[in-house]
Amino acid sequence: MNLFNVYPLYDVTPVKALDCIITDEKGIEYLDLYGGHAVISVGHTHPEYVAKLKDQLDHLAFYSNAIQNPIQEELATKLGKLSDCDDYDLFLCSSGAEANENALKLASFVNGKSKVIAFNNSFHGRTSAAVAVTDNEKINAPLNKQQKVTFLPFDDVEALENELKKGDISSVIIESIQGVGGLDQASTLFFQTLEKLCKTYGAILILDEVQAGYGRTGKFFGFQHHNIKPDIITIAKGMGNGFPIGGVLIGNHIPAVSGMLGTTFGGNHLSCAAGIAVLDIIEKEKLIDNAISISAYFQEQIKSVPEVIQIKGRGLMLGIEFDFDVSALRKKLIIEKHVFTGSASNKNLLRILPPLTIKKEAIDQFIIALKEALAEIKS
Ligand SMILES: Cc1ncc(COP(=O)(O)O)c(C=O)c1O
């Protein structure tokens, strides 16, 4: 059987990894500044994470959501404490799209409406409602286009209020910083107005923290830079450091009804063990502080690269913007300089999403590699 050929692949075959270093089958080491789409939060194969998973595997890997599972409660308590969101309830699932799917569905259950506001250039996943609120025609099939979605620009309060005023909006979904779209973010004033207008017009505010959450931006959640309190928060990626786990944090003004949401795999024992290990490591190793200080160092050092026209994003969720398409540069960085970086729908942007454990020396190594690659591309 062949694989369904949907991914453009680089010719690199990783076989092992430790912290920010990935090793391929030929023994070549790569610096990982991308964490496999912002997934690796506490570093590859962190010993505490590995030990926790192995121990859980020896006891019980899986049972469905039909029995008592105290590990889910331990995860929820730790997450509430570390994120300062302990007044939310947690629904566990297995991916970012699934988290958004459940958030949008829950909002619709709560207020009986079905229309959604999303923002230009958004990315929320590839399942039914999640892809419908994703601003990318190419990945929206006719089936998905049946959903009622209005896309608006950031920071346009008038357009937002005009849409909400119609009274038929179930929810508004927004990334605190756009990931795939290219690191754009709305202003604090816009986030705060959005929160107020959602309350006024009875729409549920969903913050998609699938990529920006888990300390990546220098606070546990990206929206915490704007001092707002969403009704629903969605999480995944960094939550399991590679183990598939996602979640929906639900404001306690939204009541749970038995059977309203559900999943076979979500919240299984092994995934919760991964989730707990990640939170313990983030706390113990003060990784949010590290994200802040390494980000500052990165932004200082990158000033020595004259081709860079702008740095976008926050913390360790950064975009380096050039005035040319970076696909050749990115390829050179991976294949010849052995550094993983990411792309965005803005073709001039390199995305930097390293493990939150990254050190200054790795940034120095990257700056040297970037300068060499730029010089070679020009010559
Ligand atoms: C902001 C955001 N939301 C949702 C998703 C979808 O997550 P998943 O690929 O786990 O379904 C992504 C993935 O890139 C994302 O960046």
Tab-separated table of C-alpha atoms and ligand atoms in Angstrom:
chain	number	residue	atom	x	y	z
A	1	MET	CA	0.000	0.000	0.000
A	2	ASN	CA	1.281	3.480	-0.876
A	3	LEU	CA	0.886	6.506	1.354
A	4	PHE	CA	-1.732	9.043	0.242
A	5	ASN	CA	0.584	11.640	-1.177
A	6	VAL	CA	-0.540	14.938	0.383
A	7	TYR	CA	2.640	16.199	2.044
A	8	PRO	CA	5.542	17.863	0.205
A	9	LEU	CA	8.527	16.268	1.977
A	10	TYR	CA	12.115	17.323	2.573
A	11	ASP	CA	14.652	14.571	1.994
A	12	VAL	CA	15.528	14.154	5.682
A	13	THR	CA	14.775	11.058	7.785
A	14	PRO	CA	15.014	11.763	11.515
A	15	VAL	CA	15.572	8.694	13.671
A	16	LYS	CA	16.173	10.189	17.119
A	17	ALA	CA	16.138	13.493	18.942
A	18	LEU	CA	17.183	15.042	22.234
A	19	ASP	CA	16.040	18.454	23.441
A	20	CYS	CA	16.557	20.800	20.443
A	21	ILE	CA	18.690	18.411	18.370
A	22	ILE	CA	17.316	15.952	15.814
A	23	THR	CA	19.560	13.215	14.360
A	24	ASP	CA	18.882	11.641	10.986
A	25	GLU	CA	19.603	8.140	9.697
A	26	LYS	CA	23.085	9.192	8.524
A	27	GLY	CA	23.990	10.582	11.946
A	28	ILE	CA	23.659	14.223	10.828
A	29	GLU	CA	22.476	16.531	13.613
A	30	TYR	CA	19.907	19.270	12.979
A	31	LEU	CA	18.962	22.201	15.193
A	32	ASP	CA	15.199	22.141	15.651
A	33	LEU	CA	13.827	25.692	15.591
A	34	TYR	CA	10.395	24.525	14.516
A	35	GLY	CA	9.357	21.743	16.944
A	36	GLY	CA	7.328	19.940	14.257
A	37	HIS	CA	4.760	22.791	13.916
A	38	ALA	CA	5.144	24.188	17.477
A	39	VAL	CA	4.492	20.830	19.113
A	40	ILE	CA	7.734	20.212	21.011
A	41	SER	CA	7.350	22.333	24.124
A	42	VAL	CA	9.660	20.742	26.717
A	43	GLY	CA	12.275	19.384	24.303
A	44	HIS	CA	12.474	16.104	22.425
A	45	THR	CA	12.645	12.959	24.610
A	46	HIS	CA	12.930	14.940	27.855
A	47	PRO	CA	13.970	12.249	30.403
A	48	GLU	CA	11.178	13.089	32.867
A	49	TYR	CA	8.587	13.013	30.068
A	50	VAL	CA	9.893	9.696	28.744
A	51	ALA	CA	9.961	8.132	32.234
A	52	LYS	CA	6.392	9.265	32.949
A	53	LEU	CA	5.079	7.791	29.685
A	54	LYS	CA	6.977	4.513	30.131
A	55	ASP	CA	5.664	4.142	33.661
A	56	GLN	CA	2.079	4.816	32.547
A	57	LEU	CA	2.477	2.320	29.699
A	58	ASP	CA	3.494	-0.323	32.233
A	59	HIS	CA	0.293	0.313	34.224
A	60	LEU	CA	-2.583	1.224	31.887
A	61	ALA	CA	-2.333	2.877	28.456
A	62	PHE	CA	-5.991	3.299	27.601
A	63	TYR	CA	-9.502	2.936	28.684
A	64	SER	CA	-12.482	4.859	27.329
A	65	ASN	CA	-14.420	7.652	29.025
A	66	ALA	CA	-16.765	5.232	30.736
A	67	ILE	CA	-14.756	4.723	33.928
A	68	GLN	CA	-13.251	6.916	36.661
A	69	ASN	CA	-9.948	8.384	35.489
A	70	PRO	CA	-8.207	10.364	38.242
A	71	ILE	CA	-5.305	11.162	35.885
A	72	GLN	CA	-7.657	13.452	33.930
A	73	GLU	CA	-8.475	15.304	37.154
A	74	GLU	CA	-4.792	15.622	38.046
A	75	LEU	CA	-4.121	17.074	34.599
A	76	ALA	CA	-7.044	19.521	34.861
A	77	THR	CA	-5.970	20.702	38.323
A	78	LYS	CA	-2.347	21.250	37.250
A	79	LEU	CA	-3.408	23.002	34.042
A	80	GLY	CA	-5.834	25.269	35.913
A	81	LYS	CA	-3.139	26.245	38.401
A	82	LEU	CA	-0.323	26.872	35.948
A	83	SER	CA	-2.474	28.749	33.417
A	84	ASP	CA	-4.337	30.757	36.049
A	85	CYS	CA	-7.578	29.462	34.526
A	86	ASP	CA	-8.714	27.229	37.375
A	87	ASP	CA	-12.299	28.465	37.102
A	88	TYR	CA	-12.700	26.795	33.680
A	89	ASP	CA	-13.750	23.169	33.105
A	90	LEU	CA	-11.722	20.888	30.826
A	91	PHE	CA	-12.895	18.643	27.981
A	92	LEU	CA	-10.124	16.442	26.610
A	93	CYS	CA	-9.700	15.401	22.981
A	94	SER	CA	-6.804	14.493	20.665
A	95	SER	CA	-5.946	17.380	18.299
A	96	GLY	CA	-6.264	21.100	17.657
A	97	ALA	CA	-8.936	20.742	15.005
A	98	GLU	CA	-10.952	18.523	17.297
A	99	ALA	CA	-10.657	21.073	20.106
A	100	ASN	CA	-11.954	23.842	17.826
A	101	GLU	CA	-14.658	21.600	16.398
A	102	ASN	CA	-15.940	20.925	19.909
A	103	ALA	CA	-15.665	24.584	20.936
A	104	LEU	CA	-17.703	25.780	17.936
A	105	LYS	CA	-20.250	23.032	18.445
A	106	LEU	CA	-20.568	23.750	22.158
A	107	ALA	CA	-21.132	27.460	21.484
A	108	SER	CA	-23.887	26.557	19.049
A	109	PHE	CA	-25.497	24.223	21.595
A	110	VAL	CA	-25.386	26.966	24.225
A	111	ASN	CA	-27.013	29.806	22.268
A	112	GLY	CA	-28.874	27.878	19.590
A	113	LYS	CA	-27.273	29.931	16.794
A	114	SER	CA	-25.038	28.678	13.999
A	115	LYS	CA	-23.171	31.552	12.342
A	116	VAL	CA	-19.509	32.190	13.191
A	117	ILE	CA	-17.177	35.166	12.844
A	118	ALA	CA	-13.543	34.341	12.071
A	119	PHE	CA	-10.678	36.530	10.859
A	120	ASN	CA	-8.826	36.987	7.600
A	121	ASN	CA	-5.871	34.645	7.225
A	122	SER	CA	-6.984	32.440	10.130
A	123	PHE	CA	-6.073	28.765	10.559
A	124	HIS	CA	-8.124	26.599	12.923
A	125	GLY	CA	-7.724	23.064	11.535
A	126	ARG	CA	-9.017	20.785	8.801
A	127	THR	CA	-12.183	19.155	10.159
A	128	SER	CA	-15.735	20.242	9.352
A	129	ALA	CA	-16.394	23.490	11.270
A	130	ALA	CA	-12.692	24.101	12.039
A	131	VAL	CA	-11.807	24.228	8.351
A	132	ALA	CA	-14.878	26.310	7.548
A	133	VAL	CA	-13.562	29.038	9.898
A	134	THR	CA	-10.096	28.705	8.306
A	135	ASP	CA	-9.461	31.388	5.709
A	136	ASN	CA	-8.082	29.161	2.952
A	137	GLU	CA	-10.255	28.320	-0.060
A	138	LYS	CA	-7.904	25.521	-1.124
A	139	ILE	CA	-8.581	23.324	1.905
A	140	ASN	CA	-12.332	24.049	2.147
A	141	ALA	CA	-14.340	21.371	0.306
A	142	PRO	CA	-17.881	22.121	-0.881
A	143	LEU	CA	-19.125	20.132	2.131
A	144	ASN	CA	-17.359	22.487	4.534
A	145	LYS	CA	-18.485	25.609	2.701
A	146	GLN	CA	-22.053	24.957	3.848
A	147	GLN	CA	-21.164	26.412	7.261
A	148	LYS	CA	-22.108	30.059	7.786
A	149	VAL	CA	-18.901	31.997	8.389
A	150	THR	CA	-18.040	35.681	8.012
A	151	PHE	CA	-14.341	36.585	7.782
A	152	LEU	CA	-13.382	40.027	9.096
A	153	PRO	CA	-10.113	41.976	9.283
A	154	PHE	CA	-8.350	42.491	12.626
A	155	ASP	CA	-8.887	45.787	14.402
A	156	ASP	CA	-12.019	46.839	12.490
A	157	VAL	CA	-14.469	47.417	15.361
A	158	GLU	CA	-17.147	48.846	13.097
A	159	ALA	CA	-17.228	45.776	10.828
A	160	LEU	CA	-17.285	43.535	13.894
A	161	GLU	CA	-20.182	45.348	15.554
A	162	ASN	CA	-22.162	45.522	12.295
A	163	GLU	CA	-21.909	41.748	12.005
A	164	LEU	CA	-22.637	40.975	15.674
A	165	LYS	CA	-25.606	43.395	15.679
A	166	LYS	CA	-27.469	41.129	13.288
A	167	GLY	CA	-28.039	38.881	16.338
A	168	ASP	CA	-27.402	35.557	14.606
A	169	ILE	CA	-23.745	35.018	15.560
A	170	SER	CA	-23.111	31.957	17.717
A	171	SER	CA	-19.402	32.463	18.277
A	172	VAL	CA	-16.315	34.415	17.340
A	173	ILE	CA	-13.090	32.412	16.972
A	174	ILE	CA	-9.681	34.087	16.980
A	175	GLU	CA	-6.016	33.122	17.416
A	176	SER	CA	-4.183	35.307	19.932
A	177	ILE	CA	-1.324	35.343	17.407
A	178	GLN	CA	-1.872	33.839	13.970
A	179	GLY	CA	0.431	30.889	13.358
A	180	VAL	CA	0.023	29.483	9.865
A	181	GLY	CA	-1.258	32.890	8.664
A	182	GLY	CA	2.063	34.584	9.462
A	183	LEU	CA	2.276	35.931	13.028
A	184	ASP	CA	-0.225	38.783	12.743
A	185	GLN	CA	-2.134	39.741	15.872
A	186	ALA	CA	-5.014	42.043	16.761
A	187	SER	CA	-4.390	44.995	19.110
A	188	THR	CA	-5.160	44.853	22.841
A	189	LEU	CA	-7.908	47.432	22.308
A	190	PHE	CA	-9.495	45.198	19.665
A	191	PHE	CA	-9.344	42.080	21.888
A	192	GLN	CA	-10.941	43.986	24.760
A	193	THR	CA	-13.664	45.464	22.512
A	194	LEU	CA	-14.292	42.021	21.035
A	195	GLU	CA	-14.801	40.596	24.526
A	196	LYS	CA	-17.286	43.368	25.387
A	197	LEU	CA	-19.205	43.146	22.099
A	198	CYS	CA	-19.515	39.359	22.364
A	199	LYS	CA	-21.158	39.816	25.776
A	200	THR	CA	-23.462	42.573	24.474
A	201	TYR	CA	-24.693	40.527	21.526
A	202	GLY	CA	-24.714	37.065	23.155
A	203	ALA	CA	-21.904	35.526	21.101
A	204	ILE	CA	-19.376	33.087	22.624
A	205	LEU	CA	-15.738	34.187	22.414
A	206	ILE	CA	-13.406	31.294	21.513
A	207	LEU	CA	-9.654	31.852	21.828
A	208	ASP	CA	-7.689	29.387	19.730
A	209	GLU	CA	-4.496	28.826	21.757
A	210	VAL	CA	-3.616	25.609	19.922
A	211	GLN	CA	-0.317	27.082	18.737
A	212	ALA	CA	0.240	30.161	20.928
A	213	GLY	CA	-0.665	28.479	24.227
A	214	TYR	CA	1.444	26.562	26.721
A	215	GLY	CA	3.900	29.348	27.445
A	216	ARG	CA	5.105	29.873	23.906
A	217	THR	CA	4.414	33.630	23.820
A	218	GLY	CA	5.874	34.382	27.256
A	219	LYS	CA	2.584	33.947	29.131
A	220	PHE	CA	0.750	30.650	29.558
A	221	PHE	CA	-1.863	31.809	27.037
A	222	GLY	CA	-1.325	34.393	24.316
A	223	PHE	CA	-4.595	36.202	25.126
A	224	GLN	CA	-3.239	36.906	28.636
A	225	HIS	CA	-1.131	39.677	27.078
A	226	HIS	CA	-4.442	41.494	26.464
A	227	ASN	CA	-6.115	41.069	29.829
A	228	ILE	CA	-9.309	39.420	28.559
A	229	LYS	CA	-11.298	36.370	29.686
A	230	PRO	CA	-12.627	34.276	26.802
A	231	ASP	CA	-15.671	32.023	27.214
A	232	ILE	CA	-13.812	29.071	25.676
A	233	ILE	CA	-10.085	28.366	25.104
A	234	THR	CA	-8.767	25.617	22.839
A	235	ILE	CA	-5.390	23.877	23.252
A	236	ALA	CA	-3.310	21.087	21.651
A	237	LYS	CA	0.229	21.118	20.114
A	238	GLY	CA	2.591	21.878	23.057
A	239	MET	CA	0.196	20.198	25.483
A	240	GLY	CA	1.602	16.692	24.889
A	241	ASN	CA	5.094	17.457	23.514
A	242	GLY	CA	4.318	15.141	20.590
A	243	PHE	CA	1.761	12.854	22.188
A	244	PRO	CA	-1.606	13.623	20.508
A	245	ILE	CA	-3.731	15.452	23.060
A	246	GLY	CA	-5.961	18.505	22.858
A	247	GLY	CA	-8.416	20.223	25.133
A	248	VAL	CA	-11.242	22.713	25.441
A	249	LEU	CA	-11.290	24.982	28.500
A	250	ILE	CA	-14.894	25.949	29.115
A	251	GLY	CA	-15.966	28.920	31.243
A	252	ASN	CA	-18.018	27.719	34.203
A	253	HIS	CA	-21.018	29.813	33.108
A	254	ILE	CA	-21.465	27.197	30.347
A	255	PRO	CA	-23.218	24.144	31.800
A	256	ALA	CA	-22.253	20.608	30.817
A	257	VAL	CA	-25.053	18.356	29.643
A	258	SER	CA	-24.418	14.637	29.773
A	259	GLY	CA	-23.545	13.251	26.343
A	260	MET	CA	-23.237	16.713	24.716
A	261	LEU	CA	-19.589	16.131	23.716
A	262	GLY	CA	-17.607	12.934	23.545
A	263	THR	CA	-14.647	11.036	22.095
A	264	THR	CA	-13.128	7.568	22.282
A	265	PHE	CA	-9.465	8.510	22.548
A	266	GLY	CA	-9.604	11.929	24.242
A	267	GLY	CA	-8.347	11.936	27.825
A	268	ASN	CA	-6.852	8.444	27.711
A	269	HIS	CA	-4.378	7.483	30.393
A	270	LEU	CA	-1.233	7.703	28.284
A	271	SER	CA	-2.111	11.116	26.850
A	272	CYS	CA	-2.887	12.490	30.310
A	273	ALA	CA	0.470	11.210	31.594
A	274	ALA	CA	2.147	13.097	28.733
A	275	GLY	CA	0.122	16.221	29.551
A	276	ILE	CA	1.039	16.082	33.240
A	277	ALA	CA	4.745	15.569	32.493
A	278	VAL	CA	4.716	18.619	30.194
A	279	LEU	CA	3.118	20.860	32.839
A	280	ASP	CA	5.505	19.608	35.549
A	281	ILE	CA	8.524	20.321	33.346
A	282	ILE	CA	7.277	23.766	32.262
A	283	GLU	CA	6.858	24.686	35.924
A	284	LYS	CA	10.041	23.107	37.307
A	285	GLU	CA	12.335	24.398	34.564
A	286	LYS	CA	10.649	27.838	34.432
A	287	LEU	CA	10.246	27.480	30.687
A	288	ILE	CA	7.936	30.485	30.330
A	289	ASP	CA	10.697	32.691	31.771
A	290	ASN	CA	13.119	31.037	29.362
A	291	ALA	CA	10.786	31.833	26.439
A	292	ILE	CA	10.834	35.501	27.448
A	293	SER	CA	14.601	35.788	27.881
A	294	ILE	CA	15.571	33.777	24.793
A	295	SER	CA	13.082	35.787	22.737
A	296	ALA	CA	14.743	39.025	23.859
A	297	TYR	CA	18.170	37.574	23.000
A	298	PHE	CA	16.941	36.396	19.600
A	299	GLN	CA	15.465	39.781	18.749
A	300	GLU	CA	18.723	41.506	19.706
A	301	GLN	CA	20.950	39.121	17.739
A	302	ILE	CA	18.800	39.126	14.609
A	303	LYS	CA	19.471	42.866	14.269
A	304	SER	CA	22.889	41.889	12.910
A	305	VAL	CA	21.223	40.385	9.815
A	306	PRO	CA	20.533	43.334	7.482
A	307	GLU	CA	18.282	41.364	5.116
A	308	VAL	CA	15.657	41.002	7.866
A	309	ILE	CA	12.978	43.636	7.445
A	310	GLN	CA	10.793	42.792	10.425
A	311	ILE	CA	10.388	40.411	13.368
A	312	LYS	CA	6.802	39.464	14.117
A	313	GLY	CA	5.166	37.594	17.000
A	314	ARG	CA	6.044	37.231	20.675
A	315	GLY	CA	8.136	34.966	22.895
A	316	LEU	CA	9.213	31.855	21.021
A	317	MET	CA	6.480	32.239	18.409
A	318	LEU	CA	8.338	34.427	15.952
A	319	GLY	CA	8.336	35.268	12.261
A	320	ILE	CA	11.383	36.633	10.455
A	321	GLU	CA	10.220	38.672	7.475
A	322	PHE	CA	12.326	39.281	4.353
A	323	ASP	CA	11.480	41.143	1.141
A	324	PHE	CA	11.644	37.914	-0.938
A	325	ASP	CA	10.091	34.434	-1.011
A	326	VAL	CA	12.005	32.378	1.578
A	327	SER	CA	11.331	28.861	0.277
A	328	ALA	CA	14.873	28.470	-1.165
A	329	LEU	CA	16.368	29.922	2.007
A	330	ARG	CA	14.376	27.541	4.176
A	331	LYS	CA	15.421	24.582	2.055
A	332	LYS	CA	19.084	25.629	2.267
A	333	LEU	CA	18.786	26.031	6.045
A	334	ILE	CA	17.478	22.485	6.434
A	335	ILE	CA	19.465	20.576	3.823
A	336	GLU	CA	22.827	22.389	3.969
A	337	LYS	CA	22.950	24.222	7.312
A	338	HIS	CA	20.969	21.580	9.213
A	339	VAL	CA	18.489	23.917	10.859
A	340	PHE	CA	14.731	23.300	10.851
A	341	THR	CA	12.554	26.399	10.470
A	342	GLY	CA	8.943	26.784	9.330
A	343	SER	CA	6.989	28.505	6.582
A	344	ALA	CA	3.754	30.521	6.661
A	345	SER	CA	1.102	31.551	4.174
A	346	ASN	CA	3.071	34.810	3.967
A	347	LYS	CA	5.780	33.484	1.599
A	348	ASN	CA	8.354	36.031	2.843
A	349	LEU	CA	8.303	34.729	6.392
A	350	LEU	CA	10.434	32.135	8.208
A	351	ARG	CA	8.654	30.795	11.268
A	352	ILE	CA	10.643	30.154	14.439
A	353	LEU	CA	8.909	27.856	16.962
A	354	PRO	CA	11.651	26.095	18.942
A	355	PRO	CA	11.223	23.952	22.053
A	356	LEU	CA	10.825	26.279	25.062
A	357	THR	CA	14.036	24.777	26.477
A	358	ILE	CA	16.191	26.439	23.808
A	359	LYS	CA	19.442	28.129	24.891
A	360	LYS	CA	21.349	31.202	23.699
A	361	GLU	CA	24.047	29.050	22.057
A	362	ALA	CA	21.434	27.599	19.702
A	363	ILE	CA	20.352	31.097	18.702
A	364	ASP	CA	24.013	32.004	18.001
A	365	GLN	CA	24.324	28.863	15.860
A	366	PHE	CA	21.185	29.828	13.935
A	367	ILE	CA	22.316	33.407	13.286
A	368	ILE	CA	25.615	32.122	11.817
A	369	ALA	CA	23.748	29.584	9.656
A	370	LEU	CA	21.268	32.217	8.480
A	371	LYS	CA	24.018	34.673	7.519
A	372	GLU	CA	25.900	31.991	5.589
A	373	ALA	CA	22.744	30.810	3.805
A	374	LEU	CA	21.778	34.371	2.839
A	375	ALA	CA	25.295	35.079	1.506
A	376	GLU	CA	25.283	31.848	-0.555
A	377	ILE	CA	21.819	32.564	-1.992
A	378	LYS	CA	22.947	36.027	-3.113
A	379	SER	CA	26.178	34.852	-4.732
B	1	LIG	C1	-3.997	27.984	15.646
B	1	LIG	C2	-4.239	26.581	15.233
B	1	LIG	N1	-5.428	26.021	15.473
B	1	LIG	C3	-5.700	24.738	15.143
B	1	LIG	C4	-4.765	23.967	14.490
B	1	LIG	C5	-5.093	22.549	14.106
B	1	LIG	O1	-4.436	21.671	14.945
B	1	LIG	P1	-4.270	20.107	14.507
B	1	LIG	O2	-3.345	20.076	13.342
B	1	LIG	O3	-3.726	19.466	15.759
B	1	LIG	O4	-5.632	19.621	14.173
B	1	LIG	C6	-3.505	24.505	14.208
B	1	LIG	C7	-2.474	23.698	13.508
B	1	LIG	O5	-1.529	24.201	12.947
B	1	LIG	C8	-3.239	25.844	14.584
B	1	LIG	O6	-2.057	26.414	14.316
